Every structure is written in C-alpha cells, then in structure tokens.
XYZ file of C-alpha atoms in Angstrom:
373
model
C 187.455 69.711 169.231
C 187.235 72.284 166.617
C 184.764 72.130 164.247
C 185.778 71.751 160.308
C 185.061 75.441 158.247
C 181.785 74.786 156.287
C 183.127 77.870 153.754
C 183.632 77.143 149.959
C 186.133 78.818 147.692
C 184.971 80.855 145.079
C 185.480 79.795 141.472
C 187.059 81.895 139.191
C 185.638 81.945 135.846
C 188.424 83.805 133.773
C 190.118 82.163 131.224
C 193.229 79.719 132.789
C 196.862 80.834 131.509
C 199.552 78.432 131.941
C 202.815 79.356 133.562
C 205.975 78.797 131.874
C 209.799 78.362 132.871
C 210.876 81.614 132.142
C 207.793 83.077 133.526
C 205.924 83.697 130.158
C 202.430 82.776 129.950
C 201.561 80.198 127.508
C 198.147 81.082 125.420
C 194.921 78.521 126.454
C 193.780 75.787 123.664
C 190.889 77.966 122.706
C 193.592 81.170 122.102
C 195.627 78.468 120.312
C 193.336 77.424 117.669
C 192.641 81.401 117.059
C 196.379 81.986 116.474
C 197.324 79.304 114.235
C 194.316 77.600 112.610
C 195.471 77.350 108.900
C 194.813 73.606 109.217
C 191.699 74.095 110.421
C 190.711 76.535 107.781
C 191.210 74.628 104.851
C 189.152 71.742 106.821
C 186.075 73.988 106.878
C 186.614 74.946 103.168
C 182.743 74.141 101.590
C 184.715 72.730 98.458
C 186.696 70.653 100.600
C 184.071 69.556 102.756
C 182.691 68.122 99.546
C 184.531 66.707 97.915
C 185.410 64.523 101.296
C 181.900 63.583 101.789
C 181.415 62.689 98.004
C 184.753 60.889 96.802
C 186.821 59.921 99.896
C 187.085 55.988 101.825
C 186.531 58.491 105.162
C 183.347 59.744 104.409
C 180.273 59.893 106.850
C 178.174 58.490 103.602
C 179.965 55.457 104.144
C 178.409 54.923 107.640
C 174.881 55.750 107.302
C 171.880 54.230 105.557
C 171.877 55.953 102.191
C 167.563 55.783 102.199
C 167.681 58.249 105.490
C 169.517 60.406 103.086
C 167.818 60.399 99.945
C 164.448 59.974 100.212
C 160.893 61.823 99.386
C 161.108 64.085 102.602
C 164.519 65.016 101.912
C 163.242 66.141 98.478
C 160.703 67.927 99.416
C 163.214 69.684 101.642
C 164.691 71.345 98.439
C 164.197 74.520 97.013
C 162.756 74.861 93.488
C 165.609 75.488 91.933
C 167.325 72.587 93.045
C 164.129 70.337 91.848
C 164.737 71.999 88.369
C 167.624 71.211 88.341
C 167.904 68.038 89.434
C 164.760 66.553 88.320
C 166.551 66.099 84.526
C 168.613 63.113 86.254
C 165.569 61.032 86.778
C 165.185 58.132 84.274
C 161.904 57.846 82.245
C 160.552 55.110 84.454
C 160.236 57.839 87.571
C 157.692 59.859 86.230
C 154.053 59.176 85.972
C 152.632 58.330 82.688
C 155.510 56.656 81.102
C 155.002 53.340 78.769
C 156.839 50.801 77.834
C 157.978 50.712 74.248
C 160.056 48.992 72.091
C 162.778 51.076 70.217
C 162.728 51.097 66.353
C 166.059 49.237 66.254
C 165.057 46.061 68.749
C 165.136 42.705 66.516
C 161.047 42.440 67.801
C 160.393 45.560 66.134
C 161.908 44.404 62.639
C 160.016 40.879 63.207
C 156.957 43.405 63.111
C 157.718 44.986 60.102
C 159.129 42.177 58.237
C 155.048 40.338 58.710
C 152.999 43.040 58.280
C 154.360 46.306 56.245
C 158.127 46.804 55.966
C 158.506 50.434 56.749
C 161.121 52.537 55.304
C 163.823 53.791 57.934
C 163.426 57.003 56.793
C 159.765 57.184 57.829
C 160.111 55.575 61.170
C 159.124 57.407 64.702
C 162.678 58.451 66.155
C 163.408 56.582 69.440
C 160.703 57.683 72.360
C 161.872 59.995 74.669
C 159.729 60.621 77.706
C 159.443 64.896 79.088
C 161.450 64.578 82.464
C 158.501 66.894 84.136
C 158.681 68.033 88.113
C 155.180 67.969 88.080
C 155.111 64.042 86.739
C 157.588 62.977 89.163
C 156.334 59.991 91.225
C 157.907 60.004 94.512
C 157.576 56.514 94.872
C 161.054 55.675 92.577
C 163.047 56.518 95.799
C 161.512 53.356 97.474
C 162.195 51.406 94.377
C 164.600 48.497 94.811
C 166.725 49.556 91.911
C 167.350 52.875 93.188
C 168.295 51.031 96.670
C 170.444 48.889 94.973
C 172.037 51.964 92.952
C 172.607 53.726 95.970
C 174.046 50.987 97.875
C 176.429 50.526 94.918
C 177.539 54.169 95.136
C 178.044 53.159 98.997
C 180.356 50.401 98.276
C 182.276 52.192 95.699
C 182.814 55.279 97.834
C 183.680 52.618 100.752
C 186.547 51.118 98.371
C 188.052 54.026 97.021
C 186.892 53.794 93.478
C 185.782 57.856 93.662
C 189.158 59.005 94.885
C 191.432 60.739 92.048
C 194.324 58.260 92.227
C 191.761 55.214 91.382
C 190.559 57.378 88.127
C 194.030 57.986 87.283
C 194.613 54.483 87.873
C 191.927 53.170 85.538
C 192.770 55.992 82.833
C 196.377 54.584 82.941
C 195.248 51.132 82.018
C 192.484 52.042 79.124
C 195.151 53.721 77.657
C 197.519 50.888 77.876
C 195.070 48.602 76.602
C 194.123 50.562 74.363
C 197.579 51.268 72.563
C 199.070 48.153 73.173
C 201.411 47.845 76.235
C 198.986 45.990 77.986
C 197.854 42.452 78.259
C 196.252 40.251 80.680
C 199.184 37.171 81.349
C 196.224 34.780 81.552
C 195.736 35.345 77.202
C 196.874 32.423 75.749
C 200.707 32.653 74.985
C 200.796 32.639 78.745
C 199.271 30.023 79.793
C 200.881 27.919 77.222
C 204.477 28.626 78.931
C 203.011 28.697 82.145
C 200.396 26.268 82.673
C 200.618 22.487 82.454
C 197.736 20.225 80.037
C 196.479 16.801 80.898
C 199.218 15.303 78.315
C 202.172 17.630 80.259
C 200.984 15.482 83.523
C 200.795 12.286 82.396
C 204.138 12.260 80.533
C 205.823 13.492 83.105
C 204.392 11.431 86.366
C 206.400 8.345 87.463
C 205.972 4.713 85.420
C 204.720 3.669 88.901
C 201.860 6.185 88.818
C 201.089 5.974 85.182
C 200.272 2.641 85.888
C 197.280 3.076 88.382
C 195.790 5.579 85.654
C 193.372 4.960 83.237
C 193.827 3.741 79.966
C 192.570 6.779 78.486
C 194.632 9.133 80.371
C 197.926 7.401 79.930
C 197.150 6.849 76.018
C 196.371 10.873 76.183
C 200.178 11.877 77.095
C 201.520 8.991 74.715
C 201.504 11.137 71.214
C 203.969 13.820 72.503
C 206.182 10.898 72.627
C 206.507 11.276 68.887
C 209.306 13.035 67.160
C 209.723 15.442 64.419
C 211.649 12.184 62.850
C 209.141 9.543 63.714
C 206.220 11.677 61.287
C 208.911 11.326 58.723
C 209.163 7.478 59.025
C 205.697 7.451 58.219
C 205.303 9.871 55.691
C 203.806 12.055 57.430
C 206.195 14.813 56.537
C 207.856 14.390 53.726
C 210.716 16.454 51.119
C 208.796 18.633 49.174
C 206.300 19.746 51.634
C 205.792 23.160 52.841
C 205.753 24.162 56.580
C 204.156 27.175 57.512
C 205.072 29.260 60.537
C 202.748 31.752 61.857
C 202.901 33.239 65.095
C 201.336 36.511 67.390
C 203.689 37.779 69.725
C 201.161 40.244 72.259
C 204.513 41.797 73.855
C 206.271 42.651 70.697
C 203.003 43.416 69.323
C 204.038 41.845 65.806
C 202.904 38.704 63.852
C 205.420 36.963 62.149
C 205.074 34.628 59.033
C 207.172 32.467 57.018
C 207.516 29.396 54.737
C 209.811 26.333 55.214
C 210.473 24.187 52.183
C 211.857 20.702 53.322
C 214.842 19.842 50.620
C 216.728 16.901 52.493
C 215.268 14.478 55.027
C 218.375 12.796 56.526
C 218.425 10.050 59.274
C 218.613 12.689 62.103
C 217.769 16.018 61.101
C 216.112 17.639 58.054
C 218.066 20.399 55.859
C 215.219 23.352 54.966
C 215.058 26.473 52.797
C 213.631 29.341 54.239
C 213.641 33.218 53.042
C 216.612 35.712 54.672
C 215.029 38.587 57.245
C 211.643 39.416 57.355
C 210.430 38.109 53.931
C 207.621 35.749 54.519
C 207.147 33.519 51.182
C 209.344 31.723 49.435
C 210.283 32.491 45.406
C 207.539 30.713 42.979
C 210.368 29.171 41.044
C 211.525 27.291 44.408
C 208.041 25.971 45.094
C 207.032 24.618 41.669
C 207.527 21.064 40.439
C 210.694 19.634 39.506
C 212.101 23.161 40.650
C 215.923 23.751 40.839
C 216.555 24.688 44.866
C 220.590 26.638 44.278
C 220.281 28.343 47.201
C 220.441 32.150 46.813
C 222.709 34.033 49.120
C 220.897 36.711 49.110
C 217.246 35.816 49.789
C 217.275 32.242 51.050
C 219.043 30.151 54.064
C 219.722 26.450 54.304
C 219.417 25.319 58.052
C 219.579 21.845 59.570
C 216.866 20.844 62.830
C 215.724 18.114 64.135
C 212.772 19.574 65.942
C 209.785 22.118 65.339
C 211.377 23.810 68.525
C 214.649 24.061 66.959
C 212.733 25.264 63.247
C 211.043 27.888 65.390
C 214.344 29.198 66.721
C 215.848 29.075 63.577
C 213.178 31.437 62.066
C 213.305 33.823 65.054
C 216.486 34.342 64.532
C 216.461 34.815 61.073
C 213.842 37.039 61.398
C 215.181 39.488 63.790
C 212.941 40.935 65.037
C 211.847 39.399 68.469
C 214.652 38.617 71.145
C 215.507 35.647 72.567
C 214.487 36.831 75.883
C 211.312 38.090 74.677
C 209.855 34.822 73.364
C 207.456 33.187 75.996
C 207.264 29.470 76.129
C 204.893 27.840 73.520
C 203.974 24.757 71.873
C 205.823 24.954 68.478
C 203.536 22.102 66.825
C 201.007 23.988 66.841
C 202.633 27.121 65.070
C 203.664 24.765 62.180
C 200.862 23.874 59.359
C 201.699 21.320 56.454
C 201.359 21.982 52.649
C 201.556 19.530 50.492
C 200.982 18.795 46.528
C 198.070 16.311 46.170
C 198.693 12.998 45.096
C 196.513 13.107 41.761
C 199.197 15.596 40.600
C 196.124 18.461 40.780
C 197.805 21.194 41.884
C 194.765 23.281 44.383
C 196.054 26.678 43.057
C 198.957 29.079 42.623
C 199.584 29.450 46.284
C 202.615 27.819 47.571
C 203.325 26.143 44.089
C 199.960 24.336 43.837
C 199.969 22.752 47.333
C 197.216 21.898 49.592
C 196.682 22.833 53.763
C 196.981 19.667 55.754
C 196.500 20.620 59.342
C 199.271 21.539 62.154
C 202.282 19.272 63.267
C 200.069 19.177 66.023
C 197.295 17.627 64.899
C 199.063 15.249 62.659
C 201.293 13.921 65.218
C 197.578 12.960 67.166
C 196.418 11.180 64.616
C 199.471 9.420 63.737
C 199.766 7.806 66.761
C 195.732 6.666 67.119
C 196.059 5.378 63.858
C 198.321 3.087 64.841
C-alpha cells in the first residue's frame, strides 16, 4: 500500500486578484473601496458624523444608557476649555451654594409687601441670578433624577424623529399656520356641532320602541327640538315687532358675520322679515322705532319669507355674500339667533335696536317653552 504524502502546500500571502472573461483582472474589495470611496468619504465627514449621532432616528444614542454617557467621569474627561465652556449651561440648582428665593414678581412676595412695608418697584432687588462658577459645580446634579429624566427625554425625542430637519420644518409650518389663520383644530366647536351627535340628537332620532325603555328624563330631553319656529309663535314667544339677531364666527373664512332681522308679518306658515342688503349689519333707526313705517327700501333692505331659523340663516348668508354655500359647516341655527324685544311697560332699555331689550337665543327659549308647559 502506499503511504498518503504528509507534505502541506504553502500559502501564499499576496493579495488574491480575480480572473475575468476576457482575461482582465478584476481589483480585490480592499483595492475597491480605495478606487471609488466617495460614499464612504462623506460617511466619515466629522460634521456628518454629528449631526447623525445628535439629530437622526439611527443614532447609537438611541441604544445606549444616556448616564454611561454623561456622567461625572466623563466630565472630568474634558479639557478646560470645554468645562468653560460648557459649564454656563448648568442651571443655578447645580452649583454649590445656591438658595432658594422667591422672585420679586411671585404673588407671595407682594403678600409680603402688602403686610409689612409696600416697597416701591423701583427700589426692589432685580431677580437673583446665581454666578454659574466651574469651581462651584457639584458633580452630584448628573445623578439627579431630573437630569435622568431630561436626558431620557432627549432619548425619546431623538428615538422619534423630533430632532430631524423635516420634523422642525414640520412644526414651523404649523405655528405659522396657526398663527396667521389657515389653521384650526376640526375638534373647535363649529365642528363638532356638524359632526358630532348630543344626547337630544339620540333620543329624537332612536325608534318609538326604544324611546320607550328610556328614562323619563332622557326621552323628555330630545322632546323640545320637536318645537317649531311656528309653534314659539303660537305662544308668543316670538312675536311681529321683535328683533332677531344673527351672529356667527366662521374659523375657515376667518370672518364674523352680523345682522338684524325685524319680523313684519307672522302668517300661518312662514314669517315675512326685513333685513339690511350685503354686508350691512343693523337695520335703519327709523325701521326699528315705534309705530315706524316699514316701505321697504330697494336699496338697503330685503323682504324674505322662512319658516325656519335654518332657512333665516340661509337667507342671510346669501344676502351677505360673503361665505359660500359649500363653505358653511353644519350648525345649530337656534343658537345663532338672539331675541330683542320692547318691554311691556312701554320703557324702552335704550337707543339700541329702537329701545328693545336681549331675551336669550331661539335656543334657549324653545327649552323653556316646552318645560313650562
């Protein structure tokens, strides 16, 4: 039998080229990276590096525990410079020495005054303000729980994506929108008026079988929207002669708009109303005075016929101009609607609205009309 060779093969050490088709030699990974490493450049940019490790989702801050960074032996780690520098960041409560004290302006220090000696404002102490000094500095604040918590926060936010430059475009985008207007949050109230349905909405509208097994009190809650415009009329509620006020703030548009309805005719079924042309708000003062002589100027005043507040709300939209149909979110028009009316002495309660008194919304009436009953 022969006997297997016990020889090894020597290793070659030199770099490895790969062989191509057309007998080229292809450069190794390490020659690679040397020939084109533009990517790799910019990675290892100190800048970059940075701002990675300081604003971005990815960085390693997010995965280590921030007190094994930022502590008192990383501190003492730093040059001098970077202690004079830095040290300015420290709040007042970091440094040894400091005292509590009340600032001139806190309601306890005016009590103070106000029993003993009232003190000018002139002469008083400005605010305290405690020397940030390196010397003070008590190493202990980095063990403090609410410089944990702080840096924790700063975890979480970094984590999120809060320090990135699209979220602080993102937030700048909706100050400003706030802040001029074309903003809104859709929970304010004209929203959740067209949106949102009240105790009465549910009641009215659930099933005779179901309002049945409710109680009392709820089912004689939904009862008063039963009432019409018409039925407040029938009991003098609303009456010729009175005033209805329309006021309402439309956050879209970003407009309030105001006007004055005088009731002229109450008819079986509807209710014929005077009401100023455009944007004018008020009606003339020789309309709204007693025995008053209501030729209706083409100019300045409409007639109009409704049967509802609804339909009087439309009415003075339209009228008015200046707000599109499709603009106008849903809303309760009794409650947009207030009642003037001269008192029944004959004392007229000023020159506003020829002499007539506030009574309280259509709303409100309409409540009380029906638990009156």
């Amino acid at each position: 039998t022969r006997i297997p060779s016990t020889t090894t093969k020597s290793v070659d050490t030199r770099p490895r080229h790969a062989a191509t088709r057309n007998g080229r030699t292809k450069a190794a990974p390490a020659d690679k990276a040397k020939a084109g490493g533009s990517g790799k450049a910019k990675a290892s940019d100190p800048a970059e590096k940075l701002r990675v490790l300081l604003h971005e989702p990815k960085s390693a801050l997010t995965k280590l525990d921030m007190s094994d960074v930022i502590n008192a032996d990383t501190w003492n780690a730093l040059s001098s410079a970077s202690h004079a520098r830095l040290v300015s960041l420290f709040p007042p409560t970091a440094f040894r020495g400091f005292q509590l004290s009340l600032d001139p302006t806190h309601p306890f220090r005016r009590w103070q005054d106000e029993q003993h000696v009232r003190t000018p404002p002139s002469s008083r102490p400005p605010s305290p303000s405690f020397p940030s000094r390196l010397q003070d500095l008590d190493l202990g604040c980095f063990k403090d729980g609410h410089f944990l918590s702080a840096m924790q926060t700063f975890q979480d936010h970094l984590y999120t994506g809060w320090m990135t430059d699209a979220h602080k475009e993102m937030v700048e985008f909706y100050k400003s929108g706030i802040e001029n207007g074309t903003l809104h949050a859709s929970w304010k109230d004209e929203a959740w008026e067209g949106d949102e349905l009240d105790e009465e909405d549910v009641v009215a509208a659930a099933p005779a079988a179901a309002r049945a097994q409710m109680p009392a009190s709820k089912v004689r809650t939904g009862a008063p929207k039963e009432l019409r415009l018409l039925d407040l009329v029938k009991r003098h509620i609303v009456q010729a002669g009175d005033v209805l006020v329309y006021r309402r703030h439309f956050v879209q548009a970003g407009i309030t708009i105001e006007k004055d309805v005088l009731i002229e005719v109450v008819r079986p079924k509807s209710l014929v109303v005077l009401l100023p042309s455009g944007t004018t708000s008020s009606l003339p003062a020789h309309i709204l005075a007693h025995g008053s002589d209501m030729n209706v100027d083409g100019e300045s005043l409409r007639s109009a016929e409704i049967t509802s507040p609804s339909h009087l709300e439309s009415t003075i939209l339209d009228l008015d101009g200046r707000v599109e149909r499709g603009q106008r979110p849903n809303s309760n028009a009794w409650k947009s609607l207030v009642v003037w009316r001269w008192r029944e002495d004959g004392f007229e309660a000023g020159e506003k609205r020829g002499g007539r008194e506030k009574r309280n919304t259509l709303f409100y009436l309409r409540s009380c009309s029906y638990y009156d009953i």
